[in-house]
Coordinates of C-alpha atoms and ligand atoms in Angstrom, one line a residue:
X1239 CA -0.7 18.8 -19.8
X1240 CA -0.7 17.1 -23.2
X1241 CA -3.7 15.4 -24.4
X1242 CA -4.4 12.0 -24.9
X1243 CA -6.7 10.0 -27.1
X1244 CA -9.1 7.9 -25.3
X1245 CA -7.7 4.8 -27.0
X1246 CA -4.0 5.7 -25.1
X1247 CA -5.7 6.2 -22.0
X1248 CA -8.3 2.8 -22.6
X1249 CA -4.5 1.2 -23.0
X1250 CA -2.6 2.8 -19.8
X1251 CA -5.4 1.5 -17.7
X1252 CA -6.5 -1.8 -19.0
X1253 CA -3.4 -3.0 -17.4
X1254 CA -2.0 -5.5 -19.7
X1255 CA -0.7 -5.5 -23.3
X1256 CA -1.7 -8.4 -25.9
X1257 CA 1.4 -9.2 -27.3
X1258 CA 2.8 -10.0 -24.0
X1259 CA 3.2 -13.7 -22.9
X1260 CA 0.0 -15.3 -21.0
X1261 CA 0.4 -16.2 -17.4
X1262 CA -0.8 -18.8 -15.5
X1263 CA -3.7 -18.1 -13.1
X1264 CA -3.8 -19.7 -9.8
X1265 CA -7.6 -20.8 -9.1
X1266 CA -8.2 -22.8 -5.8
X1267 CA -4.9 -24.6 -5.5
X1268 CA -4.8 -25.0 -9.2
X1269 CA -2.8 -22.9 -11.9
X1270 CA -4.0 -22.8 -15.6
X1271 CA -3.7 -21.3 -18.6
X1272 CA -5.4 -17.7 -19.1
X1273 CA -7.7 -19.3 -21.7
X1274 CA -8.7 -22.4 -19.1
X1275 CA -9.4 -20.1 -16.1
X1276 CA -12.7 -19.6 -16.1
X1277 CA -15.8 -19.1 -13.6
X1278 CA -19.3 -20.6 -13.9
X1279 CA -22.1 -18.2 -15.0
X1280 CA -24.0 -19.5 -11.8
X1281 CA -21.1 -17.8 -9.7
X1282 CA -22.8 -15.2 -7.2
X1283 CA -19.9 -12.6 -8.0
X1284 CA -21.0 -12.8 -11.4
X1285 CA -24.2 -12.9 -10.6
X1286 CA -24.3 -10.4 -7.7
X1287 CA -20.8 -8.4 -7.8
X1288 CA -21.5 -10.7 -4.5
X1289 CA -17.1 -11.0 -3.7
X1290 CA -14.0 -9.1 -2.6
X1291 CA -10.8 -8.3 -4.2
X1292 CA -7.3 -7.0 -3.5
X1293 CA -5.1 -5.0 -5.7
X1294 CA -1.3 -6.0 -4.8
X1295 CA 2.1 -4.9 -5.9
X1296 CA 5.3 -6.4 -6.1
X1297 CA 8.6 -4.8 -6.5
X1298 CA 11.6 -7.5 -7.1
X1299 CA 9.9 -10.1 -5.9
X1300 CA 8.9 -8.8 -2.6
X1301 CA 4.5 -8.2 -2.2
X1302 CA 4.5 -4.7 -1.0
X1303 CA 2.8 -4.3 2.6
X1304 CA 1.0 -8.1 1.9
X1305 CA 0.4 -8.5 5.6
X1306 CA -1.8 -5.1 4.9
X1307 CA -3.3 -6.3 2.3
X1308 CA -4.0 -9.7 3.6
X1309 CA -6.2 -7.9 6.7
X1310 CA -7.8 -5.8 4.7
X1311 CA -9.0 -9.0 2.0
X1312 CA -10.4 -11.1 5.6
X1313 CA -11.7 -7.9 6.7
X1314 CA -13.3 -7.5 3.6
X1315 CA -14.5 -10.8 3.7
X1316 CA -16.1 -10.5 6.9
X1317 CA -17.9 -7.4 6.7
X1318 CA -20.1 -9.9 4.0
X1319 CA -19.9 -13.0 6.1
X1320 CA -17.9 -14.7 3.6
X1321 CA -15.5 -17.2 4.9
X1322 CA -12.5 -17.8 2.8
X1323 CA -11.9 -21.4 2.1
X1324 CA -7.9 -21.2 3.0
X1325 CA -5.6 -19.8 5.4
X1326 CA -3.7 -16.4 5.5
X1327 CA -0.2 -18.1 5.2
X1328 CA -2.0 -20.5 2.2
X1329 CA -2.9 -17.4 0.2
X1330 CA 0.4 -15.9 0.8
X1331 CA 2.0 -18.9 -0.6
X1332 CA 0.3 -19.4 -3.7
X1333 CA 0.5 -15.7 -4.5
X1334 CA 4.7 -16.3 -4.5
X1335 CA 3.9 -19.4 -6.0
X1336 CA 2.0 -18.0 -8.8
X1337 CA 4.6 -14.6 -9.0
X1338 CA 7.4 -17.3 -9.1
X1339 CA 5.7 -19.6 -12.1
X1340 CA 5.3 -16.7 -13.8
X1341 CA 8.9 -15.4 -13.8
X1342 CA 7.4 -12.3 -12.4
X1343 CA 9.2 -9.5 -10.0
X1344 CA 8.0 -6.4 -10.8
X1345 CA 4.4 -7.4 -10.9
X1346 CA 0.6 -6.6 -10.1
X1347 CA -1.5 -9.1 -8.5
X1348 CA -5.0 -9.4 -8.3
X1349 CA -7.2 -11.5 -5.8
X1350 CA -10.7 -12.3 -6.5
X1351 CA -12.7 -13.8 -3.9
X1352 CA -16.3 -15.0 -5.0
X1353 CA -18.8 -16.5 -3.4
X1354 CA -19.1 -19.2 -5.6
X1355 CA -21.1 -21.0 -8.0
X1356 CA -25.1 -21.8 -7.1
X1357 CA -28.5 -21.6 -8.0
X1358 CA -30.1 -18.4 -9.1
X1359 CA -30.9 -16.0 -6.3
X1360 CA -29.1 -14.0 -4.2
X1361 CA -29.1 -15.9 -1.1
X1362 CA -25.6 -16.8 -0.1
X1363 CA -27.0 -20.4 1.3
X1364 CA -27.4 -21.1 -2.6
X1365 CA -23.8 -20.4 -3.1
X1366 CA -21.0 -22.2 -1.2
X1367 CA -17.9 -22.6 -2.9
X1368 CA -16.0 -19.8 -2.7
X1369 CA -13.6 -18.9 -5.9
X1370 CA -10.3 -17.7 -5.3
X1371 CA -8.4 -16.5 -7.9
X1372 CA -5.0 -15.1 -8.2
X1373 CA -3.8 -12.9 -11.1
X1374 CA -0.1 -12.1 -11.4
X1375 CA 0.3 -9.4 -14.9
X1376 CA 2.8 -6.5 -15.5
X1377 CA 2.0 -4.0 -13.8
X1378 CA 0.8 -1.1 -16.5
X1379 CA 1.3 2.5 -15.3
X1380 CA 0.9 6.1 -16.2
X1381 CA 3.4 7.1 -18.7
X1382 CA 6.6 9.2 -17.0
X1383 CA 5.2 12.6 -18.3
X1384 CA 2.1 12.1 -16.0
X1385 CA 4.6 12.3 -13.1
X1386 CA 6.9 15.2 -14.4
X1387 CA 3.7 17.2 -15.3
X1388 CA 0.9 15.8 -12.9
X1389 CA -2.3 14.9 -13.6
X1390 CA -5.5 16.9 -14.7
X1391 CA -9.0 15.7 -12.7
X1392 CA -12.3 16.7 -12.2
X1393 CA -14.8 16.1 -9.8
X1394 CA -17.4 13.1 -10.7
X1395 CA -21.4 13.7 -10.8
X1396 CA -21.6 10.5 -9.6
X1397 CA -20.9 10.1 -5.4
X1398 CA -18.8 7.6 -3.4
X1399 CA -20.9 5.1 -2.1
X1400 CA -22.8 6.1 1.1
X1401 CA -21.5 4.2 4.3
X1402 CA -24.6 3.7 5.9
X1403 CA -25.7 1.5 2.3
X1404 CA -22.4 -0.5 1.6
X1405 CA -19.3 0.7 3.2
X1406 CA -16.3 1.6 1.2
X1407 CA -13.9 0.2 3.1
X1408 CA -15.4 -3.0 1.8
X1409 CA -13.7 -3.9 -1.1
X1410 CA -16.0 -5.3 -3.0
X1411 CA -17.0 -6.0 -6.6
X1412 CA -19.3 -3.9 -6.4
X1413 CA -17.5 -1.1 -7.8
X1414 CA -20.1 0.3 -10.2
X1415 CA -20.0 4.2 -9.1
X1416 CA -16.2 4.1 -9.2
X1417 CA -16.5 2.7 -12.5
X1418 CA -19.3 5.7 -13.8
X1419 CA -17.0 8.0 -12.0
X1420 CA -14.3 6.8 -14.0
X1421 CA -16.0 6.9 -17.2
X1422 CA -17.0 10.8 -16.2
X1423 CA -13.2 11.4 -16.1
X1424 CA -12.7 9.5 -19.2
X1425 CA -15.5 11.3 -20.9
X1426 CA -13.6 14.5 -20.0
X1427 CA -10.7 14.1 -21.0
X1428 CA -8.9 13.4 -18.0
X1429 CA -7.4 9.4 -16.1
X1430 CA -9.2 10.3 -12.5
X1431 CA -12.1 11.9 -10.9
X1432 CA -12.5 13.1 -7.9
X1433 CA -15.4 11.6 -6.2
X1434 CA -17.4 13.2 -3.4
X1435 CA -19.5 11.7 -0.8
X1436 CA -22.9 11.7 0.3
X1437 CA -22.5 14.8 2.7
X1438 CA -20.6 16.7 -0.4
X1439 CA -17.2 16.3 1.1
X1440 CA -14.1 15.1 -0.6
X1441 CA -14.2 11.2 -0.1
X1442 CA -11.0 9.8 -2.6
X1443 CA -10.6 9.0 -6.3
X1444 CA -11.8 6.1 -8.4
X1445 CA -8.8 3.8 -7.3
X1446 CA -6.8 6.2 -5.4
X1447 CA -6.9 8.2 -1.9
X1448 CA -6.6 12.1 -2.2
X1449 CA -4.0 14.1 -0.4
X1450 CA -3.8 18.1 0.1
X1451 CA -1.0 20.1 1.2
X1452 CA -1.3 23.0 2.9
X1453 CA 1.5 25.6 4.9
X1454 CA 3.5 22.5 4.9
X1455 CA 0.9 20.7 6.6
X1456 CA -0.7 17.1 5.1
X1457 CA -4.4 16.9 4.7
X1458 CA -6.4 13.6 3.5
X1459 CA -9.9 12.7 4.6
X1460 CA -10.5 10.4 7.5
X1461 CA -11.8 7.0 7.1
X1462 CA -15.5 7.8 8.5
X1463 CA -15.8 10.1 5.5
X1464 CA -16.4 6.8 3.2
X1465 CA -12.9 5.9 1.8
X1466 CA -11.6 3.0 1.2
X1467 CA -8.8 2.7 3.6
X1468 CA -5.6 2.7 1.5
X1469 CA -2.6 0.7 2.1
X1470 CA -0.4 3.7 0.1
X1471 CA -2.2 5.9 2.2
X1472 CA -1.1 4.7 5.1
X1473 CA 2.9 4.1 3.9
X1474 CA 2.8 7.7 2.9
X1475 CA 1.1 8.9 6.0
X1476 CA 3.9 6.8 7.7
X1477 CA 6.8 8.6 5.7
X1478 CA 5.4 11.9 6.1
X1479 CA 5.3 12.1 9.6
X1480 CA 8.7 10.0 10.2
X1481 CA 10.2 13.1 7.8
X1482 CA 8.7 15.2 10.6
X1483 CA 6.0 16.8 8.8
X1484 CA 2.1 17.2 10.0
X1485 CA -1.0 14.9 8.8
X1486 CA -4.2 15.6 9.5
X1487 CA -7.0 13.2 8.7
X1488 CA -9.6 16.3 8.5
X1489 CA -13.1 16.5 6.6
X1490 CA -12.3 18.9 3.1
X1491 CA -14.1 20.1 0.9
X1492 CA -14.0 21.0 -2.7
X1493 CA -13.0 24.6 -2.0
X1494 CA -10.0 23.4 -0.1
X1495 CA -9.0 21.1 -3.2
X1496 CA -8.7 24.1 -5.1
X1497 CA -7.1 26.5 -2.4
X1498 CA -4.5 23.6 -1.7
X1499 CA -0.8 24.6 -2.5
X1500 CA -0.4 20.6 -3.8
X1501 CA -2.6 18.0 -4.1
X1502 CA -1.3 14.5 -4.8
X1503 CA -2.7 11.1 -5.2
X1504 CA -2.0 7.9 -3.6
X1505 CA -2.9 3.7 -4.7
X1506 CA -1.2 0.7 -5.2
X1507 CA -1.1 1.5 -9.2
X1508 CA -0.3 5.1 -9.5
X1509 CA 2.2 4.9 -6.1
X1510 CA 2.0 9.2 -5.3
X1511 CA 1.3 11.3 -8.5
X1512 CA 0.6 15.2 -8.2
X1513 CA -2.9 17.0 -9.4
X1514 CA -2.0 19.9 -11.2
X1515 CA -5.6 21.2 -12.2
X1516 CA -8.9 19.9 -10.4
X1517 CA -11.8 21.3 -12.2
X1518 CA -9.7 23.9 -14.5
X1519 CA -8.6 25.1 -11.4
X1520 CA -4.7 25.1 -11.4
X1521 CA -3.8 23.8 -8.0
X1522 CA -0.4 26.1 -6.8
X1523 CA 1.7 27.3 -9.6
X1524 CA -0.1 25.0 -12.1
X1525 CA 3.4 21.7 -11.3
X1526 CA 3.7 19.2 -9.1
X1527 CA 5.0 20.6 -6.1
X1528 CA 8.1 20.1 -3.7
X1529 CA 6.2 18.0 -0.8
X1530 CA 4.6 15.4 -3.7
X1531 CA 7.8 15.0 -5.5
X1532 CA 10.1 14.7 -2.0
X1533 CA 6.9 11.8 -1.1
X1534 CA 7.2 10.4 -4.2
X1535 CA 10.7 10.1 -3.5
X1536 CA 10.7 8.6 0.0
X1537 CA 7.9 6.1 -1.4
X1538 CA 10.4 4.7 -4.2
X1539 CA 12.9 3.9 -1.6
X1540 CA 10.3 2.1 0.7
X1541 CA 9.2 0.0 -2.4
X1542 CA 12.3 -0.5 -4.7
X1543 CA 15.8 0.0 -2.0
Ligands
LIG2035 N1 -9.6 4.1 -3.1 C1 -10.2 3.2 -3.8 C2 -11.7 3.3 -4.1 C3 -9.5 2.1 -4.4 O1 -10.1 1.1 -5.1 C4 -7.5 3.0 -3.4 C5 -8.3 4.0 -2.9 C6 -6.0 3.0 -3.0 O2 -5.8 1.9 -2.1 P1 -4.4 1.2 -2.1 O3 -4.5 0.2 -1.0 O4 -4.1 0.5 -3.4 O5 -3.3 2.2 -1.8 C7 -8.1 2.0 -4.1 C8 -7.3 0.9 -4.7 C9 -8.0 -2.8 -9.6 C10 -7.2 -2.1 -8.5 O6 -7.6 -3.9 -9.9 C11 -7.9 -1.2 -7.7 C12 -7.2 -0.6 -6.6 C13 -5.8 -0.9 -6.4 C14 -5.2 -1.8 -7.3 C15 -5.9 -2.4 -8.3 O7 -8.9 -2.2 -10.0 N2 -7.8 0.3 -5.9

């Protein structure tokens, strides 16, 4: 695999580019101008990371799995007993509302949810008006060669948070070890870590779930071993078995990473991108393998046919 500089990689994952026009940002029921959408400094997900968040895609127009996503945002939500101040079908509006103003098909969109602007202190009874905001951008992503060729990772010092703390299927925004863990990879030379959790297992990546194959047979961690549950987990999972193959949502370890015949990566941003080297290790012969690339394959006709 070639290497990059850390300014091309700081540029394939900020996620947008400066010359490109400025969309309109939809906060509570209003859209404004990049430079007018703002948050007070009082707001508790400032404040306190206290919010949750959704990373969406959407191909042509169409949100990808939004219904998914939309469970998984309340969900969220819930877990922190913050009640969103608008419906499902509200949200789902103004996010094609916002994609429309924006002339945007191909597109990422970001919710945030805060819990709103208060006093200082953490108590959520000093904050009660919830910020929702929707972001609609181009969606940036890995440069073709990192599919062709796969992608190089290591495994992260720093572990996944531990359920019994904060759970990760919370999407929060608190993601301060996934952002250390991505600075490890960063510092290493490489766009993902592989992030362990607090038993030593193999949890997921920064922003992605982790796949193995092995014999022909799928392997990817099981929720109760402190993922976040993906939503391109699950569509792969879906098109695996439907193309008759075995999953098995199994505990692994790191020495089954680097046994694996494939190992492959799933998220809304990267889609399913193969891991050709884990820790120097080369995983197989060293290239993404048959399974990842006939997944990768099924998954672009689920998003884009
Ligand atoms: N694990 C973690 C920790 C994630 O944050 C995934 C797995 C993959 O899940 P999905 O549902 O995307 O298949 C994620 C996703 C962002 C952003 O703005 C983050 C994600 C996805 C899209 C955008 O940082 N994380």
């Amino acid at each position: 695999m070639s290497v990059h500089t850390p300014a091309s990689r700081a540029d394939a994952s900020r996620g947008h580019d400066e010359a490109a026009p400025s969309f309109k940002i939809w906060i509570n029921g209003k859209l404004y101008d990049k430079a007018d959408a703002k948050v007070s400094v009082y707001d508790h997900g400032l404040l306190y990371g206290d919010g949750v968040f959704e990373g969406l895609r959407s191909y042509g127009g169409r949100v990808f799995r939004l219904e998914q996503h939309l469970d998984r945002l309340w969900n969220s939500a819930k877990a922190i007993l913050l009640e969103l101040p608008l419906t499902r079908e509200e949200l789902a509006r103004a996010i094609h509302e916002t994609l429309q103003t924006n002339g945007l098909e191909d597109a990422y969109v970001r919710i945030t949810v805060t819990r709103g602007c208060g006093t200082l202190g953490f108590d959520p009874k000093h904050a009660a008006d919830p910020q929702v905001i929707i972001i609609t951008d181009h969606i940036t992503v890995y440069p073709p060669e990192f599919y062709s060729r796969g992608l190089e990772i290591i495994t992260a010092a720093t572990q996944r948070n531990n359920p019994s703390a904060l759970s990760p299927r919370i999407k929060s925004l608190n993601y301060l070890n996934n952002v250390l863990a991505k600075i490890e990879a960063t510092q290493a030379g490489c766009m993902e870590a592989l992030m362990l959790n607090h038993k030593g297992e193999v949890a997921e990546c920064t922003a992605d779930n982790i796949f193995l194959v092995r014999d022909g047979v799928l392997l990817t961690p099981p929720t109760d071993a402190g993922i976040l549950e993906g939503i391109t987990r699950d569509a792969v999972i879906e098109l695996a078995r439907a193309s008759g193959r075995e999953v098995r949502e199994v505990a692994i370890t790191r020495h089954d990473v680097y046994i694996a015949d494939e190992v492959f990566l799933t998220g809304t941003a990267v889609e399913v991108i193969a891991v050709v080297k884990v820790d120097s290790r080369p995983i197989g012969d060293g290239k993404p393998g048959p399974v990842t690339q006939d997944l990768q394959e099924r998954f672009r006709k689920l998003t884009r046919d």
